[in-house]
CSV table of C-alpha atoms in Angstrom, one decimal:
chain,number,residue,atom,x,y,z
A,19,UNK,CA,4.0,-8.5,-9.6
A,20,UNK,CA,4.1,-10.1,-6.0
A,21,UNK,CA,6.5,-7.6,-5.3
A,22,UNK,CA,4.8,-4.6,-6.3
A,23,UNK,CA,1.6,-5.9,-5.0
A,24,UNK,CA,3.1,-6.5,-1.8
A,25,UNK,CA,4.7,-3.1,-1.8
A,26,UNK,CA,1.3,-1.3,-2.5
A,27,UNK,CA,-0.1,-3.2,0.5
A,28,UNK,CA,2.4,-1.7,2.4
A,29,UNK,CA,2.1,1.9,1.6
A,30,UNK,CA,-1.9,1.2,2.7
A,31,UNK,CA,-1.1,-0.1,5.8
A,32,UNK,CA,0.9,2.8,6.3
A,33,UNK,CA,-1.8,4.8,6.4
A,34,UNK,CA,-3.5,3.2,9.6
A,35,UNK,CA,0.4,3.1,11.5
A,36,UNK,CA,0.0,7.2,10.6
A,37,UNK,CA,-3.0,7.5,12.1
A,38,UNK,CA,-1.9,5.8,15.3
A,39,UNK,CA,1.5,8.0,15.1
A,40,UNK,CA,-0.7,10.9,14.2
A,41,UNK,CA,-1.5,12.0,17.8
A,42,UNK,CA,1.3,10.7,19.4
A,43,UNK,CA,3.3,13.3,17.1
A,44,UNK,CA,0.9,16.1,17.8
A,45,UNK,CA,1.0,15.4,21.5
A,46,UNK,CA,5.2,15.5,21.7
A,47,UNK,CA,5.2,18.5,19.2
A,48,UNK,CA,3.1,20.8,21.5
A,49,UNK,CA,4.6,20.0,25.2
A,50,UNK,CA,7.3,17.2,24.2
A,51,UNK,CA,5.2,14.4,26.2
A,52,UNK,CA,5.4,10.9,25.3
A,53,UNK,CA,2.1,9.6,25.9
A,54,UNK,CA,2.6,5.7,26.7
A,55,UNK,CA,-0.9,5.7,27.6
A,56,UNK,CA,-2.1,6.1,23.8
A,57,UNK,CA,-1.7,3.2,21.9
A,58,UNK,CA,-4.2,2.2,25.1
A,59,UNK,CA,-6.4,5.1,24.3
A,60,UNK,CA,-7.1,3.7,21.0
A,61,UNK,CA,-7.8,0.7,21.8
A,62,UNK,CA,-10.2,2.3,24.8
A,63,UNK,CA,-11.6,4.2,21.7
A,64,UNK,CA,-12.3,1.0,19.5
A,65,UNK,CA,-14.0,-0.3,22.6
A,66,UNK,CA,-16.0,2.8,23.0
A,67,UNK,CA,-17.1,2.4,18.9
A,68,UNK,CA,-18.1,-1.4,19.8
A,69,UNK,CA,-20.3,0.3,22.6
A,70,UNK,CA,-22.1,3.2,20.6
A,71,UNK,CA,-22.6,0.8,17.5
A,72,UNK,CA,-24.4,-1.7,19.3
A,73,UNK,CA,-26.2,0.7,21.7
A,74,UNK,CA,-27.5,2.8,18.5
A,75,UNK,CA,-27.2,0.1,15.5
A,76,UNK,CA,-24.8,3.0,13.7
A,77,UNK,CA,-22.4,1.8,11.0
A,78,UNK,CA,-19.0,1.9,12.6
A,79,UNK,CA,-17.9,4.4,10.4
A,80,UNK,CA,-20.7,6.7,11.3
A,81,UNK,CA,-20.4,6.1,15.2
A,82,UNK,CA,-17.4,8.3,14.5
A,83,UNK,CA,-19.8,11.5,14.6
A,84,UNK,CA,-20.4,10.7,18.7
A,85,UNK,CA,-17.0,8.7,19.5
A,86,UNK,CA,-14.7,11.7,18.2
A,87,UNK,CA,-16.2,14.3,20.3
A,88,UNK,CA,-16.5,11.9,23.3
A,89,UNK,CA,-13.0,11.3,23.2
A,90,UNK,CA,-11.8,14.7,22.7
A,91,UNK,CA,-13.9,15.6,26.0
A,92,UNK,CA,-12.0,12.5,27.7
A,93,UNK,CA,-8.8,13.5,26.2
A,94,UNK,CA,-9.1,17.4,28.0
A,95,UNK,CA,-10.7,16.2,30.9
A,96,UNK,CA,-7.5,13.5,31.4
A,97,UNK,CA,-4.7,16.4,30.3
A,98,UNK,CA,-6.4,19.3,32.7
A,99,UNK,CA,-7.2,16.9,35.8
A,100,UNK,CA,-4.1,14.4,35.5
A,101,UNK,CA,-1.2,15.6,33.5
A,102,UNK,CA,-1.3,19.2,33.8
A,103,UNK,CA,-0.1,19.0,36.9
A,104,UNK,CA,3.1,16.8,36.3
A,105,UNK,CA,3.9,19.0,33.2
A,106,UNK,CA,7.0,21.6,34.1
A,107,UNK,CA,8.4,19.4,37.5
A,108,UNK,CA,10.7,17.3,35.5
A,109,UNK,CA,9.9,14.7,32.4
A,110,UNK,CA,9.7,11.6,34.7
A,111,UNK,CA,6.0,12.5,36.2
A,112,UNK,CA,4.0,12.9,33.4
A,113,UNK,CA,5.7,9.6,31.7
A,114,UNK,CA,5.1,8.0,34.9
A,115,UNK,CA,1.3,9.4,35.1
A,116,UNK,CA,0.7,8.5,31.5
A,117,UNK,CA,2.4,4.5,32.1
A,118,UNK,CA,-0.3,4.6,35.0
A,119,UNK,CA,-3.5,5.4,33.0
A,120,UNK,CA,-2.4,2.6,30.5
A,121,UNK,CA,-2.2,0.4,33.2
A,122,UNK,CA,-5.1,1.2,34.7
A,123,UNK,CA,-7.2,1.2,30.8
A,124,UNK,CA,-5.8,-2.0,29.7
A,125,UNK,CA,-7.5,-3.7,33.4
A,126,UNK,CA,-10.7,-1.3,33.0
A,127,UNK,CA,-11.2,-2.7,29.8
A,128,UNK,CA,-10.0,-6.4,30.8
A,129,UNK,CA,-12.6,-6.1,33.5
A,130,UNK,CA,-15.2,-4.5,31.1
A,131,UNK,CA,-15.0,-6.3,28.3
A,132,UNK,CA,-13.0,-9.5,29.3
A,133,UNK,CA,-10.5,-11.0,27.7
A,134,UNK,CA,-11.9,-12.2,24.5
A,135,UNK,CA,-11.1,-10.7,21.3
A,136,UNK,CA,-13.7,-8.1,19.8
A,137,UNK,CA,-14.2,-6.6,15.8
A,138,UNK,CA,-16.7,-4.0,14.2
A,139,UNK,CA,-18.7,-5.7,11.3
A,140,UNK,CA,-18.8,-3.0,8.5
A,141,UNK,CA,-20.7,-5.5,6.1
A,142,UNK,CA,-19.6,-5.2,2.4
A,143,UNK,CA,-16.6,-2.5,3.0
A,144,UNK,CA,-14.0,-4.9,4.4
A,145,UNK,CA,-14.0,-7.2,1.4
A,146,UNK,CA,-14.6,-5.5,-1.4
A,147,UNK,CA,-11.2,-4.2,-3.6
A,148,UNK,CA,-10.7,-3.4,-7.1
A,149,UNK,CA,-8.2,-5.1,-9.9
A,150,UNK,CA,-5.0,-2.4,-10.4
A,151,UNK,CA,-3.4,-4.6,-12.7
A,152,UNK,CA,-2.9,-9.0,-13.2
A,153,UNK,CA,-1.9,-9.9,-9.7
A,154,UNK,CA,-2.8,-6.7,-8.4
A,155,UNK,CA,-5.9,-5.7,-5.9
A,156,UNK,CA,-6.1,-2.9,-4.0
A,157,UNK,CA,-8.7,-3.1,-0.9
A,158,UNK,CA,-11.3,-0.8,-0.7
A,159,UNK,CA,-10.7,-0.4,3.2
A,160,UNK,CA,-7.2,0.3,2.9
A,161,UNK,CA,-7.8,3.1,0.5
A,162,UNK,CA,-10.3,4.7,2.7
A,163,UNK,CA,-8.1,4.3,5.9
A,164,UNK,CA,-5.4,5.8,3.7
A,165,UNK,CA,-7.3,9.0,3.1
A,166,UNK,CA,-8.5,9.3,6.2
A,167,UNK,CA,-5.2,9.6,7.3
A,168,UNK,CA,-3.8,11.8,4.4
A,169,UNK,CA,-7.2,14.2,5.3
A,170,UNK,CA,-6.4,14.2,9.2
A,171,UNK,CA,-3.2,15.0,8.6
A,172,UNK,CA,-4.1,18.3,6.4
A,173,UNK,CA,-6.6,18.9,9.0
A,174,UNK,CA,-3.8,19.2,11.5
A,175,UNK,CA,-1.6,21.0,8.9
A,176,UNK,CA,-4.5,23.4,8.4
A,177,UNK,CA,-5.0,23.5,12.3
A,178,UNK,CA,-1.5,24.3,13.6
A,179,UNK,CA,-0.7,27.0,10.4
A,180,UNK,CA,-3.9,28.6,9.4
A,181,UNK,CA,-5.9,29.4,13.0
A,182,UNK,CA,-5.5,31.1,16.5
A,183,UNK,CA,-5.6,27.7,18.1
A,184,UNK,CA,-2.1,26.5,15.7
A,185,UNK,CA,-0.6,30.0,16.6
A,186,UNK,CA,-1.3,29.1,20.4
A,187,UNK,CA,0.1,25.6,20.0
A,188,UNK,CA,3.2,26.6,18.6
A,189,UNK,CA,3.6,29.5,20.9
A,190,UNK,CA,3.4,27.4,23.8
A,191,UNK,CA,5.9,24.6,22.2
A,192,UNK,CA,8.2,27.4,21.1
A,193,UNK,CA,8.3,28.8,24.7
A,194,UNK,CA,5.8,28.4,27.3
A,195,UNK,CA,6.7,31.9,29.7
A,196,UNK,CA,6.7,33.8,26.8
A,197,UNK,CA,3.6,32.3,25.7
A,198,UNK,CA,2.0,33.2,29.1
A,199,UNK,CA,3.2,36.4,29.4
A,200,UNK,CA,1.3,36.7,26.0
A,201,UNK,CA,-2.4,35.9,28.1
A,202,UNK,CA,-2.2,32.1,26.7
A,203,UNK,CA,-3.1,30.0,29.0
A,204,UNK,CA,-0.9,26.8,28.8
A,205,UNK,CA,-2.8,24.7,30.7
A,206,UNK,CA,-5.8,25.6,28.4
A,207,UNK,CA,-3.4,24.8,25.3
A,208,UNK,CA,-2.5,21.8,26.3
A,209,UNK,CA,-6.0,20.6,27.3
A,210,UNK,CA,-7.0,21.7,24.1
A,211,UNK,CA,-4.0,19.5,22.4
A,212,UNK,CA,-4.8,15.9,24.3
A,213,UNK,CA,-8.7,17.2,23.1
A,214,UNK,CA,-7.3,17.1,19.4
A,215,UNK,CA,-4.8,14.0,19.6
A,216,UNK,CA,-7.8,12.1,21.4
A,217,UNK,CA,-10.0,12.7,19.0
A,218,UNK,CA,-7.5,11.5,16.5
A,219,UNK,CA,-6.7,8.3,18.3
A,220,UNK,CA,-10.5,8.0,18.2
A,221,UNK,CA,-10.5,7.8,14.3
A,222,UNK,CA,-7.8,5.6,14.6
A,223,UNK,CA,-9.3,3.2,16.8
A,224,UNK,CA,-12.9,2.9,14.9
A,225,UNK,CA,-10.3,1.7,11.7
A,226,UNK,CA,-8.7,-0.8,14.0
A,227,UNK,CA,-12.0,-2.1,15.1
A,228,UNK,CA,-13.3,-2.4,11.3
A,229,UNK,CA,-9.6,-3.5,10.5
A,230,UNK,CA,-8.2,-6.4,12.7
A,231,UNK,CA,-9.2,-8.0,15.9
A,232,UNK,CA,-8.9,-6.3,18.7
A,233,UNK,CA,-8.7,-6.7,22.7
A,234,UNK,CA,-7.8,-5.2,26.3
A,235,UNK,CA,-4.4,-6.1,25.7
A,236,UNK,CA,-3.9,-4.5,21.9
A,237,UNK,CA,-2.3,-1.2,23.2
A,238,UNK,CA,1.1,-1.8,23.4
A,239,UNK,CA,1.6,-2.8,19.9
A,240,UNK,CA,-0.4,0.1,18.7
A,241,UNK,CA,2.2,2.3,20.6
A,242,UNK,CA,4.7,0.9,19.5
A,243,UNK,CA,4.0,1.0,15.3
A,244,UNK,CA,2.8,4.4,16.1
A,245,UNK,CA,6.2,5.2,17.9
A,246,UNK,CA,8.2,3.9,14.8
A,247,UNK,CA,6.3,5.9,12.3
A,248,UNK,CA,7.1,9.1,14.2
A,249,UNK,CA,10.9,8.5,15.1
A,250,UNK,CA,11.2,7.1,11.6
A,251,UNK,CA,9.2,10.4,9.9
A,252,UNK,CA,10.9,12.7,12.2
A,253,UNK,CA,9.6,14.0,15.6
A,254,UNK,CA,7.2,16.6,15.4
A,255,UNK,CA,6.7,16.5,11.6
A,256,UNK,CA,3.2,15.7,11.2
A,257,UNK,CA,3.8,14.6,7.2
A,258,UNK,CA,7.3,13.1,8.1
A,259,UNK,CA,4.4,10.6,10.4
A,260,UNK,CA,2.7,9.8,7.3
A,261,UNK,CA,6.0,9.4,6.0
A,262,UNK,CA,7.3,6.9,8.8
A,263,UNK,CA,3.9,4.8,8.7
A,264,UNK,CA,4.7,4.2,5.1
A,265,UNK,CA,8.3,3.4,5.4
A,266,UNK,CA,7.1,0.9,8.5
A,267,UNK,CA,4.1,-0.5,6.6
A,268,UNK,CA,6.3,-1.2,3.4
A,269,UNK,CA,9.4,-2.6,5.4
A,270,UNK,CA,6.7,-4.9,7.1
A,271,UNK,CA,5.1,-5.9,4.1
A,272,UNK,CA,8.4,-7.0,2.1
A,273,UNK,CA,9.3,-9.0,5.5
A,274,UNK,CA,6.2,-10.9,5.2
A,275,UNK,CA,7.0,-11.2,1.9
A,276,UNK,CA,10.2,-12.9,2.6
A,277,UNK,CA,8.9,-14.9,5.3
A,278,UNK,CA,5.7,-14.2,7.6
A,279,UNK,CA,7.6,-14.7,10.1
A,280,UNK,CA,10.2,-11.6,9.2
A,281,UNK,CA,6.8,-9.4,8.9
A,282,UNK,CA,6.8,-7.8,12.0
A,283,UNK,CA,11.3,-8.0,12.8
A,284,UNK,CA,11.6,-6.1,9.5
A,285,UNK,CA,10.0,-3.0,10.7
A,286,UNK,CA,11.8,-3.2,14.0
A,287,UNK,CA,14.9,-3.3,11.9
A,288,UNK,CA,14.4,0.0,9.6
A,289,UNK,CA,13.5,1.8,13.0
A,290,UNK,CA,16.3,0.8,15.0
A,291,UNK,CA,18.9,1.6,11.6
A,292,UNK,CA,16.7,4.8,10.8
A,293,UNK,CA,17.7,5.7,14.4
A,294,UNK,CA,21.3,5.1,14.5
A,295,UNK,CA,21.7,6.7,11.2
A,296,UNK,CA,19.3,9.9,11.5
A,297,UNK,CA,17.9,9.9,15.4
A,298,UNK,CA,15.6,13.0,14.4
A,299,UNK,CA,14.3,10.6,11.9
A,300,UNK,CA,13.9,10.9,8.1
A,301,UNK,CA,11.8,14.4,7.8
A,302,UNK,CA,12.6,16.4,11.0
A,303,UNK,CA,11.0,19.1,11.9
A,304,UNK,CA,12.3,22.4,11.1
A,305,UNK,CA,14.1,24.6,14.2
């Protein structure tokens, strides 16, 4: 039952590496940028969450009701005044301009916040689980993280397939003249993606908070699960990300199952043989 338990634990986990990948996938599907800035941006986020909970005394969870908005306000106001006009030169500038903002978030916040590692207290929610089965528990956290990201996901789904804004997203990312000969305006578009994959990240990072430790320097990592879970799920594919954070949570759980010290290698090893087998990943999106 180890096994299975661990295997369970995995597919949970998942669910926060999809809500990291989430945005990132959304982001690249819309004007094919790869934001390094963003595992940054949720960690920026999770800072911002520490803020508003101890400025208002909100539950972490419900500081999401003033962080999510907040962030997709940021998350326009970065794309209109900083990458917008990068976008179209060539794809160097806006990776450069995006490395650049996570340089200069992960030494705002250093300064900030200092060094020292931070968490959200969510009081009864982080411990409590349930009994599946004899050697079985399944956290009540992780279940909720899991639908969050399930209920994101449709959101987006719903977003990019059932309204005016989806029809303008996937114009633009189909091809952007055309789309402006149409009256979109791209720069708008694309504003109002970042505006959407912020406010993600921001859901992402009030988890993390509640989740783990976190501090200035926690970015990276958080870009890089959330990098595997999209080129594992398949670029573009917001379900193939849920998809990828699964495959990466349950590959790192049977590592750590093996050996902790395999946790984190064994879901660097399904990415990099999920890439030299299928490089558009397991679920690519459909051309």
């Amino acid at each position: 039952m180890e096994w299975v338990n661990a295997i369970l634990q995995g597919v949970l986990i998942g669910g926060l590496y999809a809500l990291f990948a989430a945005g990132l996938s959304l982001i690249f599907g819309v004007m094919r940028l790869v934001n390094i800035a963003h595992g940054d941006m949720i960690v920026a986020a999770a800072y911002l969450a520490l803020v508003v909970v101890q400025a208002t005394g909100l539950h972490p969870l419900a500081s999401a009701v003033i962080v999510v908005p907040l962030m997709a306000v940021l998350g326009y106001a970065m794309q209109r005044l900083l990458l917008n006009p990068t976008i179209g030169q060539d794809l160097l500038s806006p990776l450069l301009v995006t490395f650049g903002i996570s340089v200069i978030l992960q030494n705002g916040l250093l300064v900030a916040f200092t060094a020292d590692s931070r968490r959200l207290a969510a009081g009864s929610i982080e411990t409590a689980s349930f009994h599946l089965a004899p050697g079985i528990s399944l956290g009540v956290l992780p279940l909720v993280i899991f639908a969050a990201s399930v209920l994101v996901i449709l959101g987006l789904e719903l977003i990019f397939y059932r309204t005016s804004l989806g029809r303008a997203f996937r114009a633009t990312s189909d091809d952007p003249e055309i789309a402006q000969l149409m009256k979109l305006d791209r720069n708008h578009v694309f504003g109002m993606a970042m505006a959407l994959s912020a406010a993600v990240v921001a859901i992402a990072g009030i988890f993390l908070a509640i989740r783990t430790n976190f501090d200035p320097s926690a970015g990276p990592a958080r870009l890089i699960f959330g990098f595997e879970a999209v080129i594992i799920g398949g670029l573009g594919n917001l379900w193939g990300t849920l998809a990828g954070g699964v495959v990466l949570g349950v590959a790192q759980a049977i590592g750590a199952q093996i050996s902790p010290g395999w946790q984190i290698l064994a879901g660097h090893l399904v990415f990099f043989l999920v890439l030299a087998l299928k490089p558009r990943g397991l679920f690519p999106r459909m051309d």
